[in-house]
XYZ file of C-alpha atoms in Angstrom:
383
model
C -81.967 -38.440 127.549
C -85.588 -38.559 129.186
C -86.831 -40.642 125.761
C -83.534 -42.512 125.953
C -84.782 -44.044 129.284
C -88.531 -44.440 127.899
C -87.259 -46.448 125.042
C -84.706 -48.523 127.659
C -87.572 -49.129 129.934
C -89.996 -49.794 127.024
C -88.160 -53.025 126.045
C -86.998 -54.036 128.727
C -90.446 -54.669 130.172
C -93.671 -57.287 129.804
C -95.372 -53.524 128.926
C -97.846 -55.615 126.949
C -99.223 -57.169 130.080
C -102.380 -56.871 131.188
C -104.220 -56.113 134.832
C -107.331 -57.358 135.848
C -110.398 -55.045 136.467
C -109.532 -54.737 140.297
C -105.329 -54.930 139.901
C -105.742 -51.591 137.495
C -108.702 -50.205 140.395
C -105.985 -50.869 143.199
C -102.860 -50.410 141.403
C -101.323 -47.521 142.839
C -101.847 -49.074 146.583
C -100.590 -52.348 144.892
C -97.730 -50.669 143.808
C -96.585 -49.251 146.996
C -97.256 -52.182 149.207
C -94.302 -53.630 146.612
C -91.861 -50.506 147.283
C -92.573 -50.700 151.068
C -90.868 -54.269 151.413
C -88.682 -53.678 148.401
C -84.910 -53.616 148.195
C -82.141 -52.613 146.144
C -78.645 -53.763 146.655
C -79.436 -54.987 150.154
C -80.580 -51.503 150.913
C -84.474 -50.785 151.490
C -86.532 -48.370 149.559
C -87.183 -44.594 151.179
C -90.492 -44.058 152.402
C -92.716 -42.750 149.351
C -93.278 -39.730 151.998
C -89.559 -38.959 152.675
C -88.461 -35.474 151.924
C -87.026 -34.811 148.644
C -84.265 -33.808 149.232
C -83.605 -37.670 150.849
C -85.289 -39.274 147.698
C -82.957 -37.295 145.653
C -79.788 -38.148 147.746
C -80.892 -41.959 147.117
C -81.560 -41.868 143.516
C -77.903 -40.495 143.369
C -76.240 -42.980 145.311
C -77.311 -45.568 142.886
C -75.851 -47.059 139.454
C -77.403 -46.091 136.634
C -78.813 -49.488 135.733
C -80.473 -49.749 139.483
C -82.544 -46.793 138.441
C -83.849 -48.005 135.561
C -84.222 -50.844 137.669
C -86.632 -49.675 140.253
C -88.883 -47.094 137.820
C -89.340 -50.733 135.752
C -90.322 -52.714 138.861
C -92.163 -50.069 140.117
C -93.398 -47.593 137.626
C -96.702 -45.724 139.649
C -94.504 -45.526 142.371
C -90.746 -44.115 140.648
C -92.931 -41.845 138.467
C -94.644 -40.089 141.474
C -91.890 -39.435 143.885
C -90.699 -36.338 144.126
C -86.603 -36.083 144.096
C -86.305 -38.586 141.534
C -84.813 -37.039 138.538
C -87.699 -35.741 135.887
C -86.332 -38.084 132.986
C -86.379 -41.003 135.264
C -89.858 -40.114 135.870
C -91.124 -39.386 132.422
C -90.021 -43.013 131.271
C -91.565 -44.377 134.334
C -94.975 -43.305 133.991
C -94.732 -44.009 130.185
C -94.743 -47.570 131.410
C -97.265 -47.052 134.136
C -99.645 -45.551 131.432
C -98.950 -48.315 128.773
C -99.681 -50.851 131.193
C -103.116 -48.767 132.474
C -104.297 -48.221 128.877
C -103.403 -52.330 128.146
C -105.664 -53.095 131.468
C -108.476 -50.391 130.289
C -108.598 -52.207 127.148
C -109.343 -55.410 128.058
C -111.557 -54.535 130.583
C -113.691 -53.083 128.132
C -114.262 -56.551 126.766
C -114.861 -58.231 130.242
C -118.752 -59.333 130.611
C -118.712 -57.805 134.279
C -119.315 -54.329 132.356
C -122.598 -52.628 131.042
C -121.841 -51.604 127.472
C -121.628 -47.903 129.420
C -118.863 -49.701 131.875
C -117.725 -50.905 128.114
C -118.053 -47.684 127.042
C -116.389 -45.986 129.918
C -113.142 -48.103 129.678
C -112.834 -46.951 126.110
C -112.653 -43.586 126.987
C -110.243 -44.030 129.469
C -107.920 -46.023 126.897
C -107.999 -43.230 124.569
C -107.262 -40.805 127.737
C -104.203 -42.657 128.052
C -103.311 -42.728 124.561
C -103.711 -38.790 124.227
C -101.051 -38.828 127.286
C -99.216 -41.422 125.740
C -98.699 -38.852 122.420
C -95.484 -38.654 121.195
C -93.048 -37.234 123.524
C -95.087 -35.609 126.292
C -93.862 -35.396 129.168
C -95.385 -36.660 132.524
C -94.418 -35.948 135.781
C -96.631 -37.680 137.521
C -99.064 -40.304 136.688
C -101.660 -41.922 140.154
C -104.761 -43.531 138.583
C -106.272 -43.863 141.859
C -109.935 -42.593 142.335
C -110.557 -39.612 139.869
C -107.064 -39.441 139.182
C -103.725 -37.213 139.450
C -101.689 -36.314 136.267
C -98.422 -33.163 135.677
C -96.804 -32.499 132.539
C -93.957 -30.454 131.901
C -93.688 -28.456 128.826
C -89.894 -27.802 128.295
C -87.107 -28.789 129.287
C -87.412 -28.787 133.584
C -83.708 -29.644 134.166
C -82.208 -26.541 132.333
C -84.553 -23.770 132.467
C -84.291 -20.780 134.618
C -87.969 -20.092 134.841
C -90.238 -22.172 136.126
C -94.425 -21.672 135.710
C -96.585 -24.085 137.728
C -100.430 -24.133 136.403
C -102.874 -25.117 139.783
C -105.907 -25.348 138.921
C -109.209 -25.355 140.595
C -112.168 -27.329 140.696
C -113.560 -30.692 138.426
C -109.638 -30.790 137.962
C -108.898 -34.661 137.539
C -106.951 -37.228 134.863
C -110.516 -36.868 132.829
C -110.637 -33.059 132.520
C -106.782 -32.523 132.357
C -107.069 -31.852 128.846
C -109.563 -30.681 125.951
C -110.174 -30.501 122.621
C -113.109 -28.300 122.808
C -114.028 -24.755 123.043
C -113.138 -24.841 126.434
C -109.440 -26.041 125.888
C -107.621 -23.495 127.646
C -109.861 -23.448 131.135
C -108.599 -26.845 131.031
C -105.292 -27.812 133.068
C -103.043 -28.648 129.968
C -104.498 -26.118 127.938
C -103.900 -23.053 130.230
C -100.335 -24.724 130.616
C -99.603 -24.819 126.953
C -100.949 -21.712 126.078
C -98.427 -19.629 128.978
C -95.613 -21.633 127.839
C -96.318 -20.590 124.175
C -97.048 -17.288 125.498
C -93.354 -16.871 127.027
C -91.701 -18.976 123.637
C -93.428 -15.883 121.525
C -92.180 -13.075 123.822
C -88.657 -14.731 124.476
C -87.357 -17.645 122.142
C -84.267 -17.187 123.586
C -85.419 -17.959 127.614
C -84.970 -21.029 129.140
C -88.893 -22.028 130.444
C -90.368 -25.194 131.789
C -94.363 -24.852 132.656
C -95.584 -27.495 134.623
C -99.344 -28.256 134.404
C -100.220 -29.683 137.837
C -103.557 -31.532 138.416
C -101.718 -32.976 141.566
C -104.055 -32.865 144.045
C -107.715 -34.147 145.063
C -109.742 -30.877 144.075
C -113.579 -30.261 144.964
C -116.269 -31.771 141.874
C -117.834 -29.597 141.698
C -119.447 -25.909 143.611
C -120.602 -27.648 147.195
C -119.874 -27.885 150.233
C -116.081 -28.882 149.289
C -115.451 -26.132 147.625
C -116.359 -23.808 150.414
C -114.029 -25.205 152.614
C -110.585 -25.317 152.927
C -109.929 -29.258 153.208
C -108.890 -30.450 150.209
C -106.876 -26.939 149.311
C -104.645 -27.823 152.457
C -104.117 -31.483 151.385
C -103.319 -30.164 148.128
C -101.214 -26.891 149.702
C -98.531 -29.955 151.553
C -98.011 -32.184 147.891
C -97.470 -28.690 146.046
C -94.986 -27.730 148.490
C -93.214 -31.660 147.904
C -93.312 -30.640 143.968
C -91.915 -27.100 144.400
C -88.638 -28.277 146.936
C -87.634 -30.766 144.630
C -87.278 -28.027 141.585
C -83.848 -27.536 141.039
C -82.511 -24.810 143.133
C -81.412 -21.260 141.933
C -84.635 -21.576 139.324
C -87.362 -18.363 139.260
C -90.389 -20.494 140.144
C -93.777 -18.593 139.375
C -97.536 -20.231 140.278
C -100.779 -19.559 138.540
C -103.250 -20.533 140.846
C -106.579 -20.777 139.287
C -109.806 -20.771 141.076
C -109.774 -22.818 144.044
C -106.474 -23.480 142.826
C -105.520 -20.151 144.788
C -106.994 -21.287 147.857
C -104.505 -24.091 147.631
C -101.918 -21.962 146.946
C -102.237 -19.189 150.090
C -102.377 -21.994 152.374
C -98.988 -23.190 150.823
C -97.516 -19.649 150.670
C -96.428 -19.457 154.641
C -94.583 -22.622 153.984
C -92.479 -22.219 151.452
C -88.828 -21.759 151.757
C -87.828 -17.841 151.572
C -87.000 -16.814 147.945
C -88.211 -20.084 146.622
C -91.049 -18.918 144.532
C -90.781 -15.299 143.061
C -94.267 -14.713 141.939
C -97.715 -15.796 142.961
C -100.587 -15.178 140.403
C -104.017 -16.054 141.175
C -106.822 -15.324 139.000
C -110.805 -15.746 139.681
C -109.786 -16.485 142.944
C -112.275 -16.952 146.078
C -110.082 -15.732 148.180
C -106.830 -17.252 149.474
C -107.237 -17.797 153.033
C -105.465 -15.192 154.145
C -106.556 -11.198 155.304
C -104.498 -9.572 153.557
C -100.943 -10.340 151.338
C -98.885 -10.486 154.790
C -100.755 -12.742 156.168
C -99.343 -15.109 153.541
C -96.161 -14.427 154.556
C -94.430 -15.031 151.617
C -91.417 -12.984 149.857
C -93.039 -14.065 146.860
C -94.492 -10.800 144.494
C -98.684 -11.719 144.521
C -100.936 -10.436 141.591
C -104.979 -10.717 141.263
C -106.723 -10.552 138.122
C -110.177 -11.041 137.835
C -112.237 -10.307 134.585
C -115.477 -8.120 134.859
C -118.128 -11.151 133.852
C -116.065 -13.863 135.788
C -118.585 -14.913 138.119
C -116.790 -15.400 140.977
C -116.960 -11.432 141.597
C -120.309 -12.649 143.197
C -119.397 -14.919 145.427
C -119.164 -13.446 148.991
C -115.381 -12.967 149.598
C -115.860 -13.833 153.875
C -114.875 -16.646 156.470
C -117.318 -18.280 158.755
C -116.936 -21.132 161.415
C -114.794 -22.708 158.000
C -116.696 -21.845 155.193
C -115.332 -19.492 152.513
C -111.982 -18.346 151.643
C -111.537 -14.956 152.814
C -111.298 -11.597 151.252
C -110.339 -10.744 147.974
C -107.718 -10.314 146.267
C -108.269 -8.342 143.191
C -109.861 -5.867 146.475
C -107.795 -2.742 147.259
C -107.154 -4.154 151.056
C -106.024 -7.321 150.029
C -102.776 -5.505 148.576
C -101.998 -7.597 145.691
C -100.716 -6.441 142.574
C -103.437 -6.333 140.272
C -103.401 -7.095 136.770
C -105.660 -6.007 133.639
C -107.330 -8.556 131.974
C -108.835 -7.465 128.727
C -109.698 -9.965 126.477
C -110.422 -12.402 128.452
C -114.189 -13.988 129.126
C -115.814 -15.284 132.138
C -114.289 -17.832 134.905
C -112.472 -19.836 132.225
C -111.222 -17.380 129.637
C -107.712 -16.355 131.736
C -105.297 -18.070 129.531
C -107.130 -17.075 126.012
C -104.623 -16.887 123.480
C -104.758 -12.396 122.357
C -105.811 -11.514 125.975
C -104.213 -9.009 128.261
C -103.924 -11.536 130.970
C -102.104 -14.397 129.181
C -99.504 -11.432 128.002
C -99.085 -10.574 131.410
C -98.919 -13.884 132.838
C -96.028 -14.732 130.688
C -94.216 -11.613 131.420
C -94.760 -12.284 135.173
C -93.506 -15.803 134.124
C -90.407 -14.654 132.837
C -89.912 -11.387 135.576
C -90.681 -8.858 132.433
C -92.311 -6.741 134.997
C -91.779 -3.440 133.340
C -94.076 -4.895 130.273
C -97.026 -5.745 132.509
C -100.235 -4.037 131.907
C -101.682 -2.719 135.191
C -105.947 -1.611 134.906
C -104.726 1.786 135.548
C -101.261 3.106 134.354
C -98.311 2.969 137.147
C -100.330 1.168 140.025
C -98.753 -2.467 139.669
C -95.846 -2.252 139.120
C -94.391 0.634 141.548
C -91.175 -0.581 142.933
C -90.219 -3.599 141.210
C -87.185 -3.597 138.578
């Protein structure tokens, strides 16, 4: 169905048209402005910030042709609206990516750009080409600033187990995926490794993994990374994503580094029972004094490799700086799992590591298969 939507959108749209440099830069702002004044069948379009349930009801009231028409006219908006059917979002984002790639290719020939600028446009076009390759399912795409991106592996609409990978600092469109030795430290690489491990464990299981670089993360280990400001804004976006997922799904969050701060801030606002597991790895803290302060019904898991530099970061919070107690400490109350084979801060999702195997077991709800640092300590009380 997703492929059919994509083919219809590309076949009925002037997708080869290019955008001016300024239009490409301000594409989302222009799309939102047009959406705000748009209508369908004499009806106003929903607020882009409307709850996912309201968005879902609005789109359910439309005909198939009307839904496709909105995706064709406003691909950047429809492709990022939580509550819209995933297949329609995939098609809208493929169209938006195609347009942005055409704009980048046109811009690289602009006389207004320096050689460095033209090289940057070439690199950007290559990045879009990679995201358009094959039948990739892009759930969100926003080129504004450093960019937001999210990708689905598996069938999100039929999956009974849904995992969401939430990355940490320096997460943006440019670093979403890598093809070097650090590929499993990038968002897409972590998600692919997790999905592969799940499929290896239980080939018959209906699983999906979302690689979610859908928030503005700190650029590096500076002041922004020591505060919860960006994590708090990202938590709102994560809550919206989770609210849009199909009901009656086992959802597990896998939150790396600064992403664990985001997950900690989101946890108290998740509807009871909406998320079954929250696993954090390489965490600087979750902005909570202990698991009880997260006010969540989810099982909370924590992992840290002995060679991870995050262990040397002071796990305190004072005057808004720092993120609080260490999740792997005994007093925090998380279920600490083994990370044998992992190597440092970015090595938790490398195939063959015990940490990745444990993550797959958590995602599938196979708690009895989880390896603990010491025998019978991290899965006690679980079925």
